[in-house]
PDB file of C-alpha atoms in Angstrom:
ATOM      1  CA  MET A   1       0.000   0.000   0.000  1.00  0.00           C
ATOM      2  CA  ILE A   2       1.165   3.494  -0.796  1.00  0.00           C
ATOM      3  CA  ASN A   3       1.545   5.749   2.215  1.00  0.00           C
ATOM      4  CA  TRP A   4       0.470   9.104   0.831  1.00  0.00           C
ATOM      5  CA  GLU A   5       1.393  10.676   4.177  1.00  0.00           C
ATOM      6  CA  ASN A   6       5.044   9.928   3.518  1.00  0.00           C
ATOM      7  CA  PRO A   7       6.632  13.390   3.148  1.00  0.00           C
ATOM      8  CA  LEU A   8       8.669  12.101   0.229  1.00  0.00           C
ATOM      9  CA  ILE A   9       5.597  10.969  -1.673  1.00  0.00           C
ATOM     10  CA  THR A  10       2.912  13.567  -0.866  1.00  0.00           C
ATOM     11  CA  PRO A  11       4.232  16.368  -3.141  1.00  0.00           C
ATOM     12  CA  TYR A  12       4.292  13.976  -6.096  1.00  0.00           C
ATOM     13  CA  ARG A  13       0.809  12.543  -5.709  1.00  0.00           C
ATOM     14  CA  GLN A  14      -0.649  13.886  -8.959  1.00  0.00           C
ATOM     15  CA  GLN A  15       2.417  13.022 -11.004  1.00  0.00           C
ATOM     16  CA  LEU A  16       2.383   9.484  -9.666  1.00  0.00           C
ATOM     17  CA  LEU A  17      -1.336   8.976 -10.201  1.00  0.00           C
ATOM     18  CA  SER A  18      -0.908  10.030 -13.824  1.00  0.00           C
ATOM     19  CA  THR A  19       1.277   6.950 -14.414  1.00  0.00           C
ATOM     20  CA  GLU A  20      -1.418   4.445 -13.443  1.00  0.00           C
ATOM     21  CA  LYS A  21      -1.762   1.525 -15.845  1.00  0.00           C
ATOM     22  CA  PRO A  22      -3.505  -1.867 -15.747  1.00  0.00           C
ATOM     23  CA  VAL A  23      -1.707  -4.980 -14.546  1.00  0.00           C
ATOM     24  CA  VAL A  24      -2.544  -8.612 -13.877  1.00  0.00           C
ATOM     25  CA  ARG A  25      -0.904  -9.813 -10.682  1.00  0.00           C
ATOM     26  CA  ILE A  26       0.016 -13.460 -10.313  1.00  0.00           C
ATOM     27  CA  LYS A  27      -0.128 -15.571  -7.175  1.00  0.00           C
ATOM     28  CA  LEU A  28       1.728 -18.876  -7.143  1.00  0.00           C
ATOM     29  CA  SER A  29       0.827 -22.000  -5.210  1.00  0.00           C
ATOM     30  CA  PRO A  30       2.497 -25.431  -5.113  1.00  0.00           C
ATOM     31  CA  ALA A  31       0.794 -28.033  -7.280  1.00  0.00           C
ATOM     32  CA  ASP A  32       1.368 -31.711  -7.979  1.00  0.00           C
ATOM     33  CA  LYS A  33       1.592 -33.006 -11.511  1.00  0.00           C
ATOM     34  CA  SER A  34      -1.856 -34.564 -11.460  1.00  0.00           C
ATOM     35  CA  SER A  35      -3.593 -31.288 -10.594  1.00  0.00           C
ATOM     36  CA  LEU A  36      -2.298 -29.316 -13.580  1.00  0.00           C
ATOM     37  CA  ARG A  37      -3.088 -29.924 -17.210  1.00  0.00           C
ATOM     38  CA  ARG A  38      -0.482 -29.417 -19.894  1.00  0.00           C
ATOM     39  CA  TRP A  39      -2.243 -26.255 -21.082  1.00  0.00           C
ATOM     40  CA  ASP A  40      -2.700 -24.648 -17.655  1.00  0.00           C
ATOM     41  CA  SER A  41      -0.930 -21.482 -16.516  1.00  0.00           C
ATOM     42  CA  LYS A  42       2.050 -22.382 -14.339  1.00  0.00           C
ATOM     43  CA  VAL A  43       5.706 -22.027 -13.464  1.00  0.00           C
ATOM     44  CA  GLY A  44       7.832 -25.085 -14.247  1.00  0.00           C
ATOM     45  CA  GLY A  45       6.643 -28.589 -14.963  1.00  0.00           C
ATOM     46  CA  ALA A  46       5.782 -30.221 -18.273  1.00  0.00           C
ATOM     47  CA  PRO A  47       5.270 -27.723 -21.102  1.00  0.00           C
ATOM     48  CA  TYR A  48       2.327 -27.524 -23.442  1.00  0.00           C
ATOM     49  CA  LEU A  49       3.755 -29.307 -26.487  1.00  0.00           C
ATOM     50  CA  PRO A  50       1.297 -30.321 -29.222  1.00  0.00           C
ATOM     51  CA  LEU A  51       2.092 -33.208 -31.528  1.00  0.00           C
ATOM     52  CA  GLY A  52       4.372 -32.002 -34.296  1.00  0.00           C
ATOM     53  CA  ALA A  53       5.565 -28.904 -32.405  1.00  0.00           C
ATOM     54  CA  GLU A  54       9.314 -28.339 -32.307  1.00  0.00           C
ATOM     55  CA  TYR A  55      10.898 -28.144 -28.872  1.00  0.00           C
ATOM     56  CA  PRO A  56      13.159 -25.067 -28.466  1.00  0.00           C
ATOM     57  CA  HIS A  57      16.944 -25.529 -28.399  1.00  0.00           C
ATOM     58  CA  THR A  58      20.022 -23.309 -28.429  1.00  0.00           C
ATOM     59  CA  ALA A  59      22.128 -23.083 -31.575  1.00  0.00           C
ATOM     60  CA  ASN A  60      24.436 -25.673 -29.989  1.00  0.00           C
ATOM     61  CA  GLY A  61      21.555 -28.093 -29.574  1.00  0.00           C
ATOM     62  CA  ASP A  62      20.962 -27.710 -25.836  1.00  0.00           C
ATOM     63  CA  PRO A  63      17.270 -28.028 -24.977  1.00  0.00           C
ATOM     64  CA  LEU A  64      15.769 -25.057 -23.157  1.00  0.00           C
ATOM     65  CA  THR A  65      13.622 -25.474 -20.053  1.00  0.00           C
ATOM     66  CA  LEU A  66      10.106 -24.222 -19.424  1.00  0.00           C
ATOM     67  CA  LEU A  67      10.201 -21.316 -16.996  1.00  0.00           C
ATOM     68  CA  ALA A  68       6.508 -20.455 -17.188  1.00  0.00           C
ATOM     69  CA  GLN A  69       3.465 -20.498 -19.417  1.00  0.00           C
ATOM     70  CA  ILE A  70       0.331 -18.345 -19.367  1.00  0.00           C
ATOM     71  CA  ASN A  71      -3.006 -19.421 -20.795  1.00  0.00           C
ATOM     72  CA  PHE A  72      -4.788 -16.150 -21.534  1.00  0.00           C
ATOM     73  CA  ALA A  73      -8.172 -17.866 -21.454  1.00  0.00           C
ATOM     74  CA  GLN A  74      -7.505 -18.198 -17.697  1.00  0.00           C
ATOM     75  CA  THR A  75      -6.462 -14.593 -17.034  1.00  0.00           C
ATOM     76  CA  PRO A  76      -8.550 -11.451 -16.546  1.00  0.00           C
ATOM     77  CA  PRO A  77      -8.645  -9.243 -19.654  1.00  0.00           C
ATOM     78  CA  LEU A  78      -5.695  -6.893 -19.942  1.00  0.00           C
ATOM     79  CA  GLU A  79      -5.671  -4.045 -22.438  1.00  0.00           C
ATOM     80  CA  ASN A  80      -3.512  -4.724 -25.519  1.00  0.00           C
ATOM     81  CA  PHE A  81      -2.716  -8.273 -24.384  1.00  0.00           C
ATOM     82  CA  PRO A  82      -4.115 -11.474 -25.921  1.00  0.00           C
ATOM     83  CA  ARG A  83      -7.559 -12.644 -24.836  1.00  0.00           C
ATOM     84  CA  GLN A  84      -6.806 -16.245 -25.734  1.00  0.00           C
ATOM     85  CA  GLY A  85      -3.880 -18.452 -26.635  1.00  0.00           C
ATOM     86  CA  LEU A  86      -0.955 -19.696 -24.572  1.00  0.00           C
ATOM     87  CA  LEU A  87       2.371 -17.908 -24.114  1.00  0.00           C
ATOM     88  CA  GLN A  88       5.447 -19.864 -23.048  1.00  0.00           C
ATOM     89  CA  PHE A  89       8.800 -18.728 -21.669  1.00  0.00           C
ATOM     90  CA  PHE A  90      11.787 -21.062 -22.005  1.00  0.00           C
ATOM     91  CA  ILE A  91      15.314 -20.406 -20.688  1.00  0.00           C
ATOM     92  CA  HIS A  92      18.698 -22.124 -20.798  1.00  0.00           C
ATOM     93  CA  SER A  93      20.384 -23.617 -17.738  1.00  0.00           C
ATOM     94  CA  ASP A  94      23.719 -21.864 -18.221  1.00  0.00           C
ATOM     95  CA  ASP A  95      25.413 -19.491 -15.794  1.00  0.00           C
ATOM     96  CA  LEU A  96      23.205 -16.574 -16.926  1.00  0.00           C
ATOM     97  CA  TYR A  97      19.943 -18.513 -17.297  1.00  0.00           C
ATOM     98  CA  GLY A  98      20.078 -17.944 -21.046  1.00  0.00           C
ATOM     99  CA  CYS A  99      20.363 -14.160 -20.843  1.00  0.00           C
ATOM    100  CA  ASP A 100      22.821 -12.302 -23.089  1.00  0.00           C
ATOM    101  CA  LEU A 101      23.682  -9.217 -21.054  1.00  0.00           C
ATOM    102  CA  ASP A 102      25.258  -7.514 -24.069  1.00  0.00           C
ATOM    103  CA  ASN A 103      22.263  -8.113 -26.325  1.00  0.00           C
ATOM    104  CA  LEU A 104      18.982  -8.665 -24.491  1.00  0.00           C
ATOM    105  CA  LEU A 105      17.266  -9.417 -27.806  1.00  0.00           C
ATOM    106  CA  ASN A 106      19.522 -12.395 -28.530  1.00  0.00           C
ATOM    107  CA  ASN A 107      17.131 -15.269 -27.927  1.00  0.00           C
ATOM    108  CA  ASP A 108      19.533 -18.152 -28.489  1.00  0.00           C
ATOM    109  CA  GLY A 109      19.386 -18.869 -24.744  1.00  0.00           C
ATOM    110  CA  PHE A 110      15.687 -18.208 -24.298  1.00  0.00           C
ATOM    111  CA  ARG A 111      12.519 -18.441 -26.308  1.00  0.00           C
ATOM    112  CA  VAL A 112       9.031 -16.943 -26.071  1.00  0.00           C
ATOM    113  CA  ILE A 113       6.482 -19.032 -27.960  1.00  0.00           C
ATOM    114  CA  TYR A 114       2.844 -18.154 -28.573  1.00  0.00           C
ATOM    115  CA  HIS A 115       0.198 -20.742 -29.418  1.00  0.00           C
ATOM    116  CA  ALA A 116      -2.853 -18.945 -30.809  1.00  0.00           C
ATOM    117  CA  ASP A 117      -5.007 -22.068 -30.648  1.00  0.00           C
ATOM    118  CA  VAL A 118      -4.783 -24.278 -27.572  1.00  0.00           C
ATOM    119  CA  LEU A 119      -5.539 -27.986 -27.947  1.00  0.00           C
ATOM    120  CA  GLU A 120      -7.083 -29.064 -24.662  1.00  0.00           C
ATOM    121  CA  ASP A 121      -6.614 -32.778 -25.227  1.00  0.00           C
ATOM    122  CA  ASP A 122      -3.876 -34.864 -23.601  1.00  0.00           C
ATOM    123  CA  SER A 123      -3.884 -37.285 -26.521  1.00  0.00           C
ATOM    124  CA  LEU A 124      -2.698 -34.423 -28.740  1.00  0.00           C
ATOM    125  CA  GLN A 125       0.312 -33.668 -26.515  1.00  0.00           C
ATOM    126  CA  GLN A 126       3.822 -35.036 -26.923  1.00  0.00           C
ATOM    127  CA  SER A 127       4.428 -37.332 -23.971  1.00  0.00           C
ATOM    128  CA  ASP A 128       8.199 -37.068 -24.247  1.00  0.00           C
ATOM    129  CA  TYR A 129      10.330 -33.957 -24.513  1.00  0.00           C
ATOM    130  CA  PRO A 130      14.028 -33.147 -23.933  1.00  0.00           C
ATOM    131  CA  HIS A 131      15.235 -32.828 -20.354  1.00  0.00           C
ATOM    132  CA  TYR A 132      18.437 -30.882 -19.909  1.00  0.00           C
ATOM    133  CA  TYR A 133      18.911 -28.832 -16.782  1.00  0.00           C
ATOM    134  CA  GLY A 134      22.687 -28.741 -16.568  1.00  0.00           C
ATOM    135  CA  GLU A 135      24.751 -29.787 -13.589  1.00  0.00           C
ATOM    136  CA  GLU A 136      27.090 -26.856 -13.160  1.00  0.00           C
ATOM    137  CA  PHE A 137      24.786 -23.863 -12.964  1.00  0.00           C
ATOM    138  CA  GLY A 138      21.108 -24.747 -12.666  1.00  0.00           C
ATOM    139  CA  LEU A 139      18.006 -22.615 -13.003  1.00  0.00           C
ATOM    140  CA  PRO A 140      16.041 -20.123 -10.891  1.00  0.00           C
ATOM    141  CA  HIS A 141      13.451 -22.850 -10.287  1.00  0.00           C
ATOM    142  CA  ASN A 142      13.156 -26.614 -10.028  1.00  0.00           C
ATOM    143  CA  PRO A 143      11.722 -27.590 -13.429  1.00  0.00           C
ATOM    144  CA  GLU A 144      10.397 -30.852 -12.015  1.00  0.00           C
ATOM    145  CA  GLN A 145       8.122 -28.903  -9.678  1.00  0.00           C
ATOM    146  CA  SER A 146       5.071 -26.946 -10.809  1.00  0.00           C
ATOM    147  CA  PHE A 147       3.537 -23.838  -9.285  1.00  0.00           C
ATOM    148  CA  ALA A 148      -0.024 -23.058 -10.305  1.00  0.00           C
ATOM    149  CA  MET A 149      -0.943 -19.495 -11.204  1.00  0.00           C
ATOM    150  CA  SER A 150      -3.997 -17.568 -10.075  1.00  0.00           C
ATOM    151  CA  PHE A 151      -4.654 -14.047 -11.299  1.00  0.00           C
ATOM    152  CA  GLU A 152      -5.944 -10.722 -10.019  1.00  0.00           C
ATOM    153  CA  GLN A 153      -6.733  -7.696 -12.140  1.00  0.00           C
ATOM    154  CA  GLY A 154      -5.480  -4.380 -10.838  1.00  0.00           C
ATOM    155  CA  THR A 155      -3.622  -1.171 -11.557  1.00  0.00           C
ATOM    156  CA  GLN A 156      -0.093  -0.074 -10.835  1.00  0.00           C
ATOM    157  CA  LEU A 157       1.850   3.161 -10.565  1.00  0.00           C
ATOM    158  CA  VAL A 158       5.326   3.523 -12.022  1.00  0.00           C
ATOM    159  CA  SER A 159       7.912   1.522 -10.085  1.00  0.00           C
ATOM    160  CA  CYS A 160      10.819   3.418  -8.588  1.00  0.00           C
ATOM    161  CA  SER A 161      13.329   1.240 -10.460  1.00  0.00           C
ATOM    162  CA  ASP A 162      11.751   2.076 -13.836  1.00  0.00           C
ATOM    163  CA  TYR A 163      14.190   4.328 -15.697  1.00  0.00           C
ATOM    164  CA  ARG A 164      11.465   6.961 -16.150  1.00  0.00           C
ATOM    165  CA  PHE A 165      10.634   7.270 -12.433  1.00  0.00           C
ATOM    166  CA  ALA A 166      13.075  10.064 -11.647  1.00  0.00           C
ATOM    167  CA  GLN A 167      12.184  12.065 -14.754  1.00  0.00           C
ATOM    168  CA  ILE A 168       8.452  11.782 -14.091  1.00  0.00           C
ATOM    169  CA  LEU A 169       9.007  13.194 -10.618  1.00  0.00           C
ATOM    170  CA  GLU A 170      11.091  16.193 -11.605  1.00  0.00           C
ATOM    171  CA  ARG A 171      10.460  19.249  -9.449  1.00  0.00           C
ATOM    172  CA  TYR A 172      11.710  22.808  -9.437  1.00  0.00           C
ATOM    173  CA  GLU A 173      14.166  22.797  -6.527  1.00  0.00           C
ATOM    174  CA  GLY A 174      17.079  25.098  -5.794  1.00  0.00           C
ATOM    175  CA  GLY A 175      16.584  27.132  -8.943  1.00  0.00           C
ATOM    176  CA  LYS A 176      16.543  24.197 -11.365  1.00  0.00           C
ATOM    177  CA  ASN A 177      14.602  21.088 -12.240  1.00  0.00           C
ATOM    178  CA  GLU A 178      15.938  18.100 -10.328  1.00  0.00           C
ATOM    179  CA  ASN A 179      14.730  14.544 -10.261  1.00  0.00           C
ATOM    180  CA  PHE A 180      13.536  12.684  -7.190  1.00  0.00           C
ATOM    181  CA  TRP A 181      16.814  11.019  -6.265  1.00  0.00           C
ATOM    182  CA  GLN A 182      18.796  14.246  -6.687  1.00  0.00           C
ATOM    183  CA  ILE A 183      16.527  15.972  -4.185  1.00  0.00           C
ATOM    184  CA  HIS A 184      16.084  13.211  -1.615  1.00  0.00           C
ATOM    185  CA  SER A 185      18.829  11.234   0.052  1.00  0.00           C
ATOM    186  CA  ASN A 186      17.310   9.912   3.294  1.00  0.00           C
ATOM    187  CA  GLU A 187      17.928   6.172   2.968  1.00  0.00           C
ATOM    188  CA  ASP A 188      15.141   5.099   5.322  1.00  0.00           C
ATOM    189  CA  LEU A 189      12.533   7.106   3.434  1.00  0.00           C
ATOM    190  CA  GLU A 190      13.925   5.970   0.099  1.00  0.00           C
ATOM    191  CA  TYR A 191      13.476   2.357   1.232  1.00  0.00           C
ATOM    192  CA  GLU A 192       9.837   3.067   2.062  1.00  0.00           C
ATOM    193  CA  VAL A 193       9.356   4.572  -1.388  1.00  0.00           C
ATOM    194  CA  MET A 194      10.885   1.481  -2.975  1.00  0.00           C
ATOM    195  CA  GLU A 195       8.596  -0.773  -0.960  1.00  0.00           C
ATOM    196  CA  SER A 196       5.549   1.308  -1.887  1.00  0.00           C
ATOM    197  CA  PHE A 197       6.249   1.211  -5.614  1.00  0.00           C
ATOM    198  CA  SER A 198       7.428  -2.355  -6.113  1.00  0.00           C
ATOM    199  CA  GLY A 199       5.569  -5.046  -8.015  1.00  0.00           C
ATOM    200  CA  GLY A 200       5.704  -8.843  -8.010  1.00  0.00           C
ATOM    201  CA  HIS A 201       4.891 -11.735 -10.307  1.00  0.00           C
ATOM    202  CA  GLN A 202       2.824 -10.042 -12.996  1.00  0.00           C
ATOM    203  CA  ILE A 203       1.688  -9.600 -16.584  1.00  0.00           C
ATOM    204  CA  GLY A 204       2.059  -6.041 -17.870  1.00  0.00           C
ATOM    205  CA  GLY A 205       2.406  -3.065 -15.581  1.00  0.00           C
ATOM    206  CA  TYR A 206       5.788  -1.656 -14.566  1.00  0.00           C
ATOM    207  CA  PRO A 207       8.936  -3.741 -14.051  1.00  0.00           C
ATOM    208  CA  ASP A 208      11.139  -4.075 -11.002  1.00  0.00           C
ATOM    209  CA  PHE A 209      14.917  -4.251 -10.987  1.00  0.00           C
ATOM    210  CA  THR A 210      17.367  -4.866  -8.166  1.00  0.00           C
ATOM    211  CA  GLN A 211      20.007  -2.881 -10.046  1.00  0.00           C
ATOM    212  CA  ASN A 212      19.435  -0.666 -13.089  1.00  0.00           C
ATOM    213  CA  ASP A 213      16.736  -0.650 -15.748  1.00  0.00           C
ATOM    214  CA  PRO A 214      18.595  -1.990 -18.817  1.00  0.00           C
ATOM    215  CA  ARG A 215      16.236  -0.161 -21.170  1.00  0.00           C
ATOM    216  CA  GLU A 216      17.919   3.101 -20.203  1.00  0.00           C
ATOM    217  CA  GLU A 217      21.237   1.889 -21.627  1.00  0.00           C
ATOM    218  CA  HIS A 218      19.865   0.372 -24.836  1.00  0.00           C
ATOM    219  CA  ASP A 219      18.213   2.839 -27.213  1.00  0.00           C
ATOM    220  CA  GLU A 220      16.497   0.044 -29.128  1.00  0.00           C
ATOM    221  CA  LEU A 221      14.643  -0.942 -25.934  1.00  0.00           C
ATOM    222  CA  LYS A 222      13.502   2.500 -24.753  1.00  0.00           C
ATOM    223  CA  ASP A 223       9.905   1.921 -25.905  1.00  0.00           C
ATOM    224  CA  TYR A 224       9.690  -1.680 -24.710  1.00  0.00           C
ATOM    225  CA  ILE A 225       7.095  -2.501 -22.056  1.00  0.00           C
ATOM    226  CA  LEU A 226       6.885  -5.293 -19.512  1.00  0.00           C
ATOM    227  CA  LEU A 227       5.401  -8.486 -20.881  1.00  0.00           C
ATOM    228  CA  PHE A 228       5.910 -10.843 -17.932  1.00  0.00           C
ATOM    229  CA  GLN A 229       7.803 -10.636 -14.657  1.00  0.00           C
ATOM    230  CA  LEU A 230       8.762 -13.407 -12.251  1.00  0.00           C
ATOM    231  CA  GLN A 231      10.395 -12.455  -8.974  1.00  0.00           C
ATOM    232  CA  SER A 232      12.313 -14.485  -6.428  1.00  0.00           C
ATOM    233  CA  GLU A 233      10.029 -16.119  -3.866  1.00  0.00           C
ATOM    234  CA  TRP A 234      10.951 -18.654  -1.216  1.00  0.00           C
ATOM    235  CA  GLU A 235       8.029 -19.030   1.197  1.00  0.00           C
ATOM    236  CA  ASP A 236       5.005 -21.304   1.622  1.00  0.00           C
ATOM    237  CA  GLY A 237       6.395 -24.056  -0.550  1.00  0.00           C
ATOM    238  CA  ILE A 238       7.446 -21.732  -3.385  1.00  0.00           C
ATOM    239  CA  GLU A 239      11.114 -21.601  -4.342  1.00  0.00           C
ATOM    240  CA  ILE A 240      12.147 -19.364  -7.222  1.00  0.00           C
ATOM    241  CA  ILE A 241      15.512 -17.688  -6.801  1.00  0.00           C
ATOM    242  CA  TRP A 242      17.177 -15.546  -9.455  1.00  0.00           C
ATOM    243  CA  GLY A 243      20.842 -15.481  -8.441  1.00  0.00           C
ATOM    244  CA  ASP A 244      21.044 -13.560  -5.170  1.00  0.00           C
ATOM    245  CA  LEU A 245      17.269 -13.020  -4.771  1.00  0.00           C
ATOM    246  CA  GLY A 246      16.756 -11.076  -7.982  1.00  0.00           C
ATOM    247  CA  VAL A 247      14.012 -10.728 -10.568  1.00  0.00           C
ATOM    248  CA  GLY A 248      13.520 -11.830 -14.174  1.00  0.00           C
ATOM    249  CA  GLY A 249      11.583  -9.934 -16.819  1.00  0.00           C
ATOM    250  CA  PHE A 250      10.539 -10.210 -20.454  1.00  0.00           C
ATOM    251  CA  PHE A 251       9.869  -7.062 -22.495  1.00  0.00           C
ATOM    252  CA  ILE A 252       8.187  -6.364 -25.816  1.00  0.00           C
ATOM    253  CA  HIS A 253       7.580  -3.438 -28.151  1.00  0.00           C
ATOM    254  CA  PRO A 254       3.891  -2.395 -28.088  1.00  0.00           C
ATOM    255  CA  ASP A 255       3.658  -2.722 -31.880  1.00  0.00           C
ATOM    256  CA  ASP A 256       4.876  -6.318 -31.720  1.00  0.00           C
ATOM    257  CA  LEU A 257       2.454  -7.102 -28.904  1.00  0.00           C
ATOM    258  CA  ALA A 258      -0.426  -5.761 -30.989  1.00  0.00           C
ATOM    259  CA  LYS A 259       0.613  -8.104 -33.812  1.00  0.00           C
ATOM    260  CA  LEU A 260       1.151 -11.024 -31.395  1.00  0.00           C
ATOM    261  CA  ASP A 261       4.716 -11.168 -32.676  1.00  0.00           C
ATOM    262  CA  PHE A 262       6.916 -12.510 -29.887  1.00  0.00           C
ATOM    263  CA  SER A 263      10.051 -13.007 -31.995  1.00  0.00           C
ATOM    264  CA  LYS A 264      11.761  -9.815 -30.780  1.00  0.00           C
ATOM    265  CA  VAL A 265      11.187 -10.067 -27.028  1.00  0.00           C
ATOM    266  CA  ALA A 266      13.973  -8.839 -24.728  1.00  0.00           C
ATOM    267  CA  TYR A 267      14.902 -10.830 -21.624  1.00  0.00           C
ATOM    268  CA  SER A 268      16.866  -9.731 -18.590  1.00  0.00           C
ATOM    269  CA  TRP A 269      17.350 -10.615 -14.971  1.00  0.00           C
ATOM    270  CA  ASP A 270      19.418  -9.124 -12.211  1.00  0.00           C
ATOM    271  CA  CYS A 271      20.096  -9.570  -8.524  1.00  0.00           C
ATOM    272  CA  GLY A 272      21.502  -7.571  -5.649  1.00  0.00           C
TER     273      GLY A 272
END
């Protein structure tokens, strides 16, 4: 909850409210294999893989691993996002979980696959698929374990780690326009601001970062928006850990999202 009485936040109320946008928040719960169908929304587990579909690999032939899949027939409606179909996120089990830090658009180590038509029939699913999780590095999750997704529709204000946060909150201070972090330096209050404007597992909305927003450093990504975010969580039977308790995110250009073209998605993760 946002504490509008916080003296850091109160002067910026109108500017912050102007950033409100819709989001679908995701809650995870442990699930056994028998309780989830191949086409259900989930983290980990057996992927939706229709007969004849090609399983994603790296250029070197290493199979990728299902991180998560979202069946949009099971989610609340979200503006500009699909109303049906299934979206899958696969990553590699190398030391960077398939992320190319120099080129976030390089999808050799990850893949985002959209199935416009979902075949809800187990007999039309491939029963066998490649299993390669690597022994040296691992993954942010146990791919043999599934976490079911439930969804809640909501709204979200810009997160304080979004590269636009400071610019949105520019104020005339000391004879010049200065951004939020130039004006305020009280660490305790800054922490409260960060807590107030953080997200979680979600579709759309504003992303979180434990370090810097990579879109600020890559001009080709400046207009990209959050497609899907999965944070570290390690309570109540859930265990997803990105490095040192970080967060993973997938980003897309709005024009590509409108065309349901997921071939140019950017992927990044970071940790503290």
